[in-house]
Amino acid sequence: EWLEQLYNAVKALDDDRILELIEQIPVEESLLAEKLSNLVDNFQLKTIRQLLESLKLG
């Protein structure tokens, strides 16, 4: 469900929603949250989308 919400936010180019979802990532996964935030900050939504699509296919 969370991945689907993130994917939909990325497709909609809704960076505010993406950042909200990233904030929900547990502290134990802070590196993941940091990397995703950096991608959003650098307008690399296509990269996030590709990663999510590879997870859906895998």
Coordinates of N, CA and C in Angstrom, one line a residue:
E1 N 0.8 -1.2 0.0 CA 0.0 0.0 0.0 C 0.9 1.3 0.0
W2 N 1.9 1.3 0.9 CA 2.7 2.5 0.9 C 3.5 2.7 -0.4
L3 N 4.0 1.6 -0.9 CA 4.7 1.7 -2.2 C 3.8 2.2 -3.3
E4 N 2.6 1.7 -3.3 CA 1.6 2.1 -4.3 C 1.3 3.6 -4.1
Q5 N 1.2 4.1 -2.9 CA 0.9 5.5 -2.7 C 2.1 6.3 -3.2
L6 N 3.3 5.9 -2.9 CA 4.5 6.6 -3.3 C 4.6 6.6 -4.9
Y7 N 4.3 5.4 -5.5 CA 4.3 5.4 -6.9 C 3.3 6.3 -7.5
N8 N 2.1 6.4 -7.0 CA 1.1 7.3 -7.5 C 1.5 8.8 -7.3
A9 N 2.1 9.1 -6.2 CA 2.6 10.5 -6.0 C 3.7 10.8 -7.0
V10 N 4.6 9.9 -7.3 CA 5.6 10.1 -8.2 C 5.0 10.3 -9.6
K11 N 4.1 9.5 -10.0 CA 3.4 9.6 -11.3 C 2.8 11.0 -11.4
A12 N 2.2 11.5 -10.3 CA 1.5 12.8 -10.3 C 2.5 13.9 -10.2
L13 N 3.8 13.6 -10.0 CA 4.8 14.7 -9.8 C 4.5 15.5 -8.6
D14 N 3.9 14.9 -7.5 CA 3.5 15.5 -6.3 C 4.6 15.4 -5.3
D15 N 5.6 16.3 -5.4 CA 6.7 16.2 -4.5 C 6.4 16.4 -3.0
D16 N 5.4 17.2 -2.7 CA 5.0 17.4 -1.3 C 4.4 16.1 -0.7
R17 N 3.6 15.4 -1.5 CA 3.1 14.1 -1.1 C 4.2 13.0 -0.9
I18 N 5.1 13.1 -1.9 CA 6.3 12.1 -1.8 C 7.0 12.3 -0.5
L19 N 7.3 13.6 -0.2 CA 8.0 13.9 1.0 C 7.3 13.5 2.3
E20 N 5.9 13.7 2.2 CA 5.1 13.2 3.3 C 5.2 11.7 3.5
L21 N 5.2 11.0 2.4 CA 5.4 9.5 2.5 C 6.7 9.1 3.0
I22 N 7.8 9.8 2.5 CA 9.1 9.5 3.0 C 9.2 9.7 4.5
E23 N 8.6 10.7 5.0 CA 8.6 10.9 6.5 C 8.0 9.7 7.2
Q24 N 7.2 8.9 6.6 CA 6.7 7.7 7.3 C 7.6 6.5 7.4
I25 N 8.8 6.6 6.7 CA 9.8 5.6 6.7 C 10.3 5.5 8.1
P26 N 10.4 4.3 8.7 CA 10.9 4.1 10.0 C 12.3 4.6 10.2
V27 N 12.7 5.0 11.4 CA 14.0 5.5 11.7 C 15.1 4.5 11.3
E28 N 14.8 3.3 11.5 CA 15.8 2.2 11.1 C 16.2 2.3 9.7
E29 N 15.3 2.9 8.9 CA 15.6 3.0 7.4 C 15.9 4.4 7.0
S30 N 16.6 5.1 7.9 CA 16.8 6.5 7.7 C 17.7 6.8 6.4
L31 N 18.6 5.8 6.1 CA 19.4 6.0 4.9 C 18.5 6.0 3.7
L32 N 17.6 5.1 3.6 CA 16.6 5.0 2.5 C 15.9 6.3 2.4
A33 N 15.4 6.8 3.5 CA 14.6 8.1 3.5 C 15.5 9.2 3.0
E34 N 16.7 9.2 3.5 CA 17.7 10.3 3.1 C 17.9 10.2 1.6
K35 N 18.1 9.0 1.0 CA 18.4 8.9 -0.4 C 17.2 9.3 -1.2
L36 N 16.0 8.9 -0.8 CA 14.8 9.2 -1.5 C 14.6 10.8 -1.5
S37 N 14.8 11.4 -0.3 CA 14.6 12.8 -0.2 C 15.6 13.5 -1.1
N38 N 16.8 13.0 -1.2 CA 17.8 13.7 -2.1 C 17.4 13.6 -3.6
L39 N 16.8 12.4 -3.9 CA 16.3 12.3 -5.3 C 15.2 13.3 -5.6
V40 N 14.3 13.5 -4.6 CA 13.2 14.4 -4.8 C 13.8 15.8 -4.9
D41 N 14.7 16.2 -4.0 CA 15.3 17.5 -4.0 C 16.0 17.8 -5.3
N42 N 16.5 16.8 -5.9 CA 17.2 17.0 -7.2 C 16.4 16.7 -8.4
F43 N 15.0 16.7 -8.2 CA 14.1 16.5 -9.3 C 14.3 15.2 -10.1
Q44 N 14.7 14.1 -9.4 CA 14.9 12.8 -10.0 C 13.8 11.9 -9.8
L45 N 12.6 12.4 -10.0 CA 11.4 11.6 -9.8 C 11.3 10.4 -10.8
K46 N 11.9 10.6 -12.0 CA 12.0 9.5 -12.9 C 12.8 8.3 -12.4
T47 N 13.8 8.6 -11.7 CA 14.6 7.5 -11.0 C 13.8 6.8 -10.0
I48 N 13.1 7.5 -9.2 CA 12.3 6.9 -8.1 C 11.2 6.0 -8.8
R49 N 10.6 6.5 -9.9 CA 9.6 5.8 -10.6 C 10.2 4.5 -11.1
Q50 N 11.3 4.6 -11.7 CA 12.0 3.4 -12.3 C 12.3 2.3 -11.2
L51 N 12.7 2.8 -10.0 CA 13.0 1.9 -8.9 C 11.7 1.2 -8.4
L52 N 10.6 2.0 -8.3 CA 9.4 1.4 -7.9 C 8.8 0.4 -8.9
E53 N 9.0 0.7 -10.2 CA 8.5 -0.2 -11.2 C 9.3 -1.5 -11.2
S54 N 10.6 -1.4 -10.9 CA 11.4 -2.6 -10.8 C 11.0 -3.5 -9.6
L55 N 10.6 -2.8 -8.5 CA 10.1 -3.5 -7.3 C 8.8 -4.2 -7.6
K56 N 7.9 -3.6 -8.4 CA 6.6 -4.2 -8.7 C 6.8 -5.4 -9.6
L57 N 7.7 -5.3 -10.5 CA 8.0 -6.5 -11.4 C 8.7 -7.6 -10.7
G58 N 9.4 -7.3 -9.7 CA 10.3 -8.3 -9.0 C 9.6 -9.1 -8.1

